[in-house]
Coordinates of C-alpha atoms in Angstrom, one line a residue:
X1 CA -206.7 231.0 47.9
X2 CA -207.6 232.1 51.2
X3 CA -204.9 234.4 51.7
X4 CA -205.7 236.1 48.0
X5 CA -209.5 236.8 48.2
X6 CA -209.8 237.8 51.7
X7 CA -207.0 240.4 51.0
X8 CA -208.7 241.5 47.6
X9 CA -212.0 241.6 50.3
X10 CA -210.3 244.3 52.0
X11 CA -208.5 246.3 49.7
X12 CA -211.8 246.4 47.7
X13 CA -213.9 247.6 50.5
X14 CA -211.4 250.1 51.0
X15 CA -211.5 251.5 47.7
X16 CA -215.5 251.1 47.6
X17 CA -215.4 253.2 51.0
X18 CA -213.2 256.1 49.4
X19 CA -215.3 255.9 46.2
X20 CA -218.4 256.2 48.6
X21 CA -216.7 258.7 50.8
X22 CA -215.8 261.6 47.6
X23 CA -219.3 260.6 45.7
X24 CA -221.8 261.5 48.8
X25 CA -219.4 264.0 51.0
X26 CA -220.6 267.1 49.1
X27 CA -224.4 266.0 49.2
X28 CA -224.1 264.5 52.5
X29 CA -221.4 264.1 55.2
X30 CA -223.6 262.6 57.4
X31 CA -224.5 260.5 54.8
X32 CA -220.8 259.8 53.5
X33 CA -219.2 258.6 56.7
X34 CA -222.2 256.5 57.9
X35 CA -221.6 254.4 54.7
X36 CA -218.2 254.2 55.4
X37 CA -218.9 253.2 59.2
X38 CA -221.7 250.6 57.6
X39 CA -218.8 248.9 55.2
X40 CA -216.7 248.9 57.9
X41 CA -218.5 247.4 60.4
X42 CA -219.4 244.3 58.0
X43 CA -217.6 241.7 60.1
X44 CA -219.7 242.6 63.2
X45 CA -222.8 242.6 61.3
X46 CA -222.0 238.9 60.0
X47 CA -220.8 237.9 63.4
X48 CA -223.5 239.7 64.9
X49 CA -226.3 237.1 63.0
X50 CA -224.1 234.2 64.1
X51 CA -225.3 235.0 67.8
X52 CA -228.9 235.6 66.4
X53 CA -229.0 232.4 65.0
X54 CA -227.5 231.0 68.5
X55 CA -230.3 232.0 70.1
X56 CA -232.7 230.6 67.6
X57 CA -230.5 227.0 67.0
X58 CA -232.1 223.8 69.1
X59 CA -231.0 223.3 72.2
X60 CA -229.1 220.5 73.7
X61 CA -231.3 218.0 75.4
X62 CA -228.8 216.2 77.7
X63 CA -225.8 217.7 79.8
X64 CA -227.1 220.4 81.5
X65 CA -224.5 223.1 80.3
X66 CA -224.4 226.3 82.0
X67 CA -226.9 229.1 80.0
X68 CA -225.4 231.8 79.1
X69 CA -226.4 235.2 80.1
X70 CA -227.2 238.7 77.6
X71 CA -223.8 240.0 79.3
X72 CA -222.0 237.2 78.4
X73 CA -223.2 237.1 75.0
X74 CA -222.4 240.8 74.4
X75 CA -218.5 239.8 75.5
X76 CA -218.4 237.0 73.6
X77 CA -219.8 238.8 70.9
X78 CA -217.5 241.7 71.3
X79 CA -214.3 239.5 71.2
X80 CA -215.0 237.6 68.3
X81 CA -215.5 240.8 66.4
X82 CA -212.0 241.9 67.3
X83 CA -210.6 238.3 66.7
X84 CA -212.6 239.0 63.4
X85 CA -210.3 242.0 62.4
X86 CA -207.0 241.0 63.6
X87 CA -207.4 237.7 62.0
X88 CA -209.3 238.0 58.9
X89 CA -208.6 241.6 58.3
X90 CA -205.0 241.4 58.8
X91 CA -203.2 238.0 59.9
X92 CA -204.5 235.6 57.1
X93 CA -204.7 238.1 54.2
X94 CA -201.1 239.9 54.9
X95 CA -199.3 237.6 57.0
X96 CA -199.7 234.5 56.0
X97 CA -195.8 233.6 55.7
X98 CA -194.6 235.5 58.8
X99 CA -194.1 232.7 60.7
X100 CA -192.3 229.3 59.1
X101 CA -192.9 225.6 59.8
X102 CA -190.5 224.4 62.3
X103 CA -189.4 220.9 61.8
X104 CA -186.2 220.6 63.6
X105 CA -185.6 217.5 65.5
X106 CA -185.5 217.0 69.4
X107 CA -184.9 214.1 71.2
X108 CA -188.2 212.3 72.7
X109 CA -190.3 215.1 71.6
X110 CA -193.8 214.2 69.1
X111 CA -194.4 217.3 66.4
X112 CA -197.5 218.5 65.7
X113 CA -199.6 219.6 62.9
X114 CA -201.9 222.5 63.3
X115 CA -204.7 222.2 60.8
X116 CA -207.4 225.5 60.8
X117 CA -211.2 225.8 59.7
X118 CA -213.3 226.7 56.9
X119 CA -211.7 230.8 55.5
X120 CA -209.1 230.3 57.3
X121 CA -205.5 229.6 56.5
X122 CA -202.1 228.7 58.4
X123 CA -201.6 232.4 59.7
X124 CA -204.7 231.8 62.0
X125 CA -202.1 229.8 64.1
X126 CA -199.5 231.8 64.8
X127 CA -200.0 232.5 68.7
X128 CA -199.7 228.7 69.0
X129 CA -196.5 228.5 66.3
X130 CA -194.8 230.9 68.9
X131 CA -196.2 229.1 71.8
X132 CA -194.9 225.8 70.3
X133 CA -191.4 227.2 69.0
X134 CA -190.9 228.5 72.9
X135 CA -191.1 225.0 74.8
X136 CA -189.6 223.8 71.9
X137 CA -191.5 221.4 70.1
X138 CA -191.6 221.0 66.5
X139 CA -194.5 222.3 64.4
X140 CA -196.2 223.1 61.3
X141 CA -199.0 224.8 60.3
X142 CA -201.0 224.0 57.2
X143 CA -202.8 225.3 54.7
X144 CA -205.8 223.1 53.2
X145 CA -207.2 224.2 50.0
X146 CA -209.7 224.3 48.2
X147 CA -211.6 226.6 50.1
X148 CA -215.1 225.6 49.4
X149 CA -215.0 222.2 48.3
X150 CA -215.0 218.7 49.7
X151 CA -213.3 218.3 53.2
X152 CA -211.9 215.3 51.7
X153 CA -210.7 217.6 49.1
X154 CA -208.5 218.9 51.7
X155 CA -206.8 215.5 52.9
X156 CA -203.5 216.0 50.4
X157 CA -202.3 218.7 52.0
X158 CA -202.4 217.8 55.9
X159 CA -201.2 214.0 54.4
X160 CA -198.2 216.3 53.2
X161 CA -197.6 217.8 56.3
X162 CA -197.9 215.1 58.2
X163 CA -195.6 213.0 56.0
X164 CA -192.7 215.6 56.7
X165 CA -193.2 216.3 59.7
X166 CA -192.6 212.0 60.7
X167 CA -189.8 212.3 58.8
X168 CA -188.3 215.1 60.2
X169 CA -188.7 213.8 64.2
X170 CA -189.1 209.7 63.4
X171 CA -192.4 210.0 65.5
X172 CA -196.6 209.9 64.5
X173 CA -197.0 213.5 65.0
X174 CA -199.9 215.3 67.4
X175 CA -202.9 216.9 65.3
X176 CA -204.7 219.9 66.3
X177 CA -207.6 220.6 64.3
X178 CA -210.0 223.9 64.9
X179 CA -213.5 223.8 63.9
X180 CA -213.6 222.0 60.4
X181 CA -209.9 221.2 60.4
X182 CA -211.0 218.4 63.0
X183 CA -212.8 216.9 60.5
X184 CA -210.2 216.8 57.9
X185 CA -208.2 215.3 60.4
X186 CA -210.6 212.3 60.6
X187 CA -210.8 211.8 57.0
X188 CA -207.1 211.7 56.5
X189 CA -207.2 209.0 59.1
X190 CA -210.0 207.3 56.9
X191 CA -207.7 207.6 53.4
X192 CA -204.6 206.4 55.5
X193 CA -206.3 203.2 56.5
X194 CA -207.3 203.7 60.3
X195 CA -210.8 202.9 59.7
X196 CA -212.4 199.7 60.1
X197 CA -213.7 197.8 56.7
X198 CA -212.3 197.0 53.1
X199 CA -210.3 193.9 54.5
X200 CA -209.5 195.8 58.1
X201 CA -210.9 195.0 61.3
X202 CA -211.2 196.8 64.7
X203 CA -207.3 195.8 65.9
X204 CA -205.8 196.3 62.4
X205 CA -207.6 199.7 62.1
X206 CA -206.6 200.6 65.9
X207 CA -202.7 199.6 64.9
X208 CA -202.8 201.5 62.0
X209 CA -204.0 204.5 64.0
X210 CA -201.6 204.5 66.5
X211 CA -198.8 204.4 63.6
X212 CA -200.2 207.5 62.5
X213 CA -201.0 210.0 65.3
X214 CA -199.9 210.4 68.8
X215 CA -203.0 212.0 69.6
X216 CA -205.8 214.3 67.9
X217 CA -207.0 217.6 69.3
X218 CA -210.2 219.5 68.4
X219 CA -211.4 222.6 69.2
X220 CA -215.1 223.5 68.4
X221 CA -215.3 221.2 65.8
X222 CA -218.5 220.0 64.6
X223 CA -218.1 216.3 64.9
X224 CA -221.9 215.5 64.9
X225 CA -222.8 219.1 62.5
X226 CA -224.1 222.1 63.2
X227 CA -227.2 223.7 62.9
X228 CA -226.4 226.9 60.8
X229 CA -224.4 224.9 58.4
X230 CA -228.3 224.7 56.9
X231 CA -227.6 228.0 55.6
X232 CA -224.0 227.2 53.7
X233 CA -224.4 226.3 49.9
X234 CA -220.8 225.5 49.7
X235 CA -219.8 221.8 49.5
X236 CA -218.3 221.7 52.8
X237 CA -220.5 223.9 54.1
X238 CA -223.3 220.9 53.2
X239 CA -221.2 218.3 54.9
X240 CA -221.1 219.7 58.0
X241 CA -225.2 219.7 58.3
X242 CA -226.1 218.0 61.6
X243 CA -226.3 214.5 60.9
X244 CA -224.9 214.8 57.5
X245 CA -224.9 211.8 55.3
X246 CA -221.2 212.8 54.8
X247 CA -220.5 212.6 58.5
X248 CA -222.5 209.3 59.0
X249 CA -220.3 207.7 56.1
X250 CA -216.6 209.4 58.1
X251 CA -218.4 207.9 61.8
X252 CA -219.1 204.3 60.5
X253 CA -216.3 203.3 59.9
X254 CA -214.1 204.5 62.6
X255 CA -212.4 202.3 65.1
X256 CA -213.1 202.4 68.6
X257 CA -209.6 203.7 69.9
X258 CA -209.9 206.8 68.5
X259 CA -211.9 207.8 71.2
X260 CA -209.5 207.4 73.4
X261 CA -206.4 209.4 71.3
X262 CA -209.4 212.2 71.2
X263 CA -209.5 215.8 73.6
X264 CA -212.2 217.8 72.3
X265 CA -212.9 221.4 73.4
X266 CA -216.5 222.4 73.0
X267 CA -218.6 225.6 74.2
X268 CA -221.6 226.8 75.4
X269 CA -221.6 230.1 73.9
X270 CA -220.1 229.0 70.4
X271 CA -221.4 230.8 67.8
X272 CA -221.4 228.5 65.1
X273 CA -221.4 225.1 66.7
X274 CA -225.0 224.5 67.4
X275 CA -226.4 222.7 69.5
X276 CA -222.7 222.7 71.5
X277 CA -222.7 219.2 72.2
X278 CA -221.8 218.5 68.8
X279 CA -218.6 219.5 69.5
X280 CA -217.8 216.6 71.3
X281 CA -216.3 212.5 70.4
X282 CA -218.1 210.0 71.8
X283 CA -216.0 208.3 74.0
X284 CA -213.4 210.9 73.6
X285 CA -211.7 213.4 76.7
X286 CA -214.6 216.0 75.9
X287 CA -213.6 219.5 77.8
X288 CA -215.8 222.4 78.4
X289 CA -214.7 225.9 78.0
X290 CA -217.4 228.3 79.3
X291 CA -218.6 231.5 77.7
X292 CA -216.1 231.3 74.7
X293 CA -216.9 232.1 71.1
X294 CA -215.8 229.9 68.3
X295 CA -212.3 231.4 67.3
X296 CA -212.0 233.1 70.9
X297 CA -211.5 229.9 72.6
X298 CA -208.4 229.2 70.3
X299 CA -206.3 231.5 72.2
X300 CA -207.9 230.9 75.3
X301 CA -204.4 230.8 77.4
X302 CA -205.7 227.8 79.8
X303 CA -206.6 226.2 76.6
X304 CA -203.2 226.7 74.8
X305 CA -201.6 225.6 77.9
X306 CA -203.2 222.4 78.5
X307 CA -202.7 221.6 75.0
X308 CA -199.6 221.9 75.0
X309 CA -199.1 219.8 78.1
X310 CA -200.8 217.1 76.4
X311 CA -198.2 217.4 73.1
X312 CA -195.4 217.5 75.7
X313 CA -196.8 213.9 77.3
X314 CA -197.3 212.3 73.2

C-alpha cells in the first residue's frame, strides 16, 4: 500500500508540475518554474515543520542531553531532506523488491527481522539487507500493512516473518524495529504471550520471551509517545500520543526481562521523537546518538555496525 500511493504521489506531482509548467510559461516563466520549484521542494517543506515543531515540543526534564546548535539543526535538517528523496521518492515507491529476504541457514548464527516505521515499507532497509547479506547473517525485511491503522493491525505480518525466519535457522530470531516498527515489535510480543497476566506470571512471561526473540533493537522509537503525534488523525498516529492510553495498556503488561533483551537508540536532535527521552526502555541498554535526525540515524555507519555486532553475539 505503501509502495502504490507514494509512487502515484510522485508520478502525480510530476504530471501536476508539467501541467503547471505549459499553463503559466507563456504568462509567466518566472512564475512557471517557481511553482515547479514550490511542488518540488514539498518534502523539505514538511520536513522543514518537523524541526519547527522541535523547537516548539517540551523539553526533557532529566538527563541533561547535549543542546543542539542552529548549525547543527541546519545539517540535520539538510540530511533528512535528502534521505527524504532517495527513500521516499525513489527506494520505497520503485524499489521495493530489489533486494530479497535471505533465509538461508548458517550454523550458530540468530536471523533477524527488520521491521520499518509509519510510510515506510521493506525497501527502507536495504543498506542494512546488504550490510547483513555481507557478514553473512540471515535476514528479512518486512512489510506491515495497513498503513494508517492500528499498530496491532500490523502484528500478522512481522508474526509471519518471524515464524519463517525460526524455521528456516531453528533459532528466536533478532528484531530491529525503527521508529514505530519498535512498537509493533512489542505488541507481537504481547499477542505471542510474553506478557505478564491472563493466567501468566513474571517467569512464565520471561520464558516465553526468550523462546521468541534473541534480542530487540529500536531505533528512535517512541516508546513513551511523541509530542507531534498530537497533530496525526490517523489511528496509529493517535496511539503514539505521549502517554497514550494505547501505550499504557502495551507497558502494563510487560515482563521485566525485556528490558534487559532491549538496545534502544535515541537522539537529541530527532525530529519527530519529542521530548527525546521517549525514545528510550526503562531498564533497557539506552544509547545516545548525537545530532542525528530520525531516519538519518538509521544509516548512521557506527550505528549499523554495533548493531550488527550485537546480532553476531545473539
Amino acid at each position: 500500500m505503501n509502495a502504490r500511493w507514494q509512487r502515484a504521489a510522485i508520478i502525480g506531482g510530476w504530471v501536476l508540475a508539467l501541467a503547471w509548467l505549459s499553463w503559466q510559461w507563456p504568462r509567466s516563466p518566472a512564475l512557471a518554474l517557481g511553482g515547479v520549484l514550490a511542488l518540488l521542494l514539498f518534502p523539505a517543506w514538511s520536513i522543514g515543520l518537523q524541526f519547527i515543531c522541535l523547537l516548539l515540543a517540551p523539553r526533557d526534564t532529566m538527563g541533561a542531553l547535549p543542546r543542539v546548535s542552529a548549525w547543527t539543526l541546519l545539517r540535520a535538517f539538510l540530511a533528512e531532506v535528502g534521505c527524504a528523496y532517495r527513500i521516499f521518492g525513489w527506494r520505497q515507491p520503485f524499489r521495493t523488491q530489489a533486494l530479497a529476504d535471505d533465509v538461508a541457514a548458517r550454523a550458530g548464527q540468530a536471523g533477524v527481522v527488520l521491521v520499518h516505521g509509519y510510510l515506510c515499507n521493506r525497501a527502507f532497509w536495504q543498506p542494512w539487507q546488504r550490510m547483513f547479506a555481507a557478514r553473512g547473517i540471515p535476514c528479512i525485511a518486512v512489510t506491515l500493512e495497513p498503513a494508517w491503522g492500528s499498530i496491532d493491525d500490523c502484528v500478522p505480518d512481522l508474526d509471519a516473518a518471524v515464524r519463517r525466519m525460526a524455521q528456516a535457522t531453528g533459532r528466536a530470531p533478532v528484531l530491529i524495529g525503527h521508529s514505530m516498527g519498535g512498537l509493533v515489535i512489542r505488541a507481537w510480543l504481547r499477542s505471542r504471550g510474553a506478557a505478564v497476566g491472563q493466567g501468566l506470571g513474571e517467569a512464565q512471561a520471561a520464558q516465553r520471551l526468550q523462546e521468541l526473540v534473541a534480542r530487540v533493537i529500536t531505533l528512535a522509537t517512541p516508546h513513551h509517545g511523541t509530542w507531534i503525534a498530537n497533530f496525526s488523525r490517523t489511528l496509529n498516529g493517535r496511539q503514539m500520543r505521549l502517554d497514550s492510553e494505547w501505550l499504557r495498556g502495551l507497558r502494563a503488561h510487560e515482563p521485566q526481562a525485556l528490558a534487559a533483551r532491549m538496545t534502544c537508540w535515541y537522539s537529541n536532535c530527532d525530529n519527530l521523537i519529542m521530548p527525546a527521552l521517549a525514545a528510550t526502555y526503562p531498564g533497557a541498554d539506552n544509547r545516545l546518538i548525537l545530532d542525528q535526525a530520525h531516519v538519518e540515524l538509521v544509516f548512521d555507519a557506527r550505528l549499523m555496525q554495533e548493531c550488527a555486532a550485537l546480532v553476531q553475539r545473539a
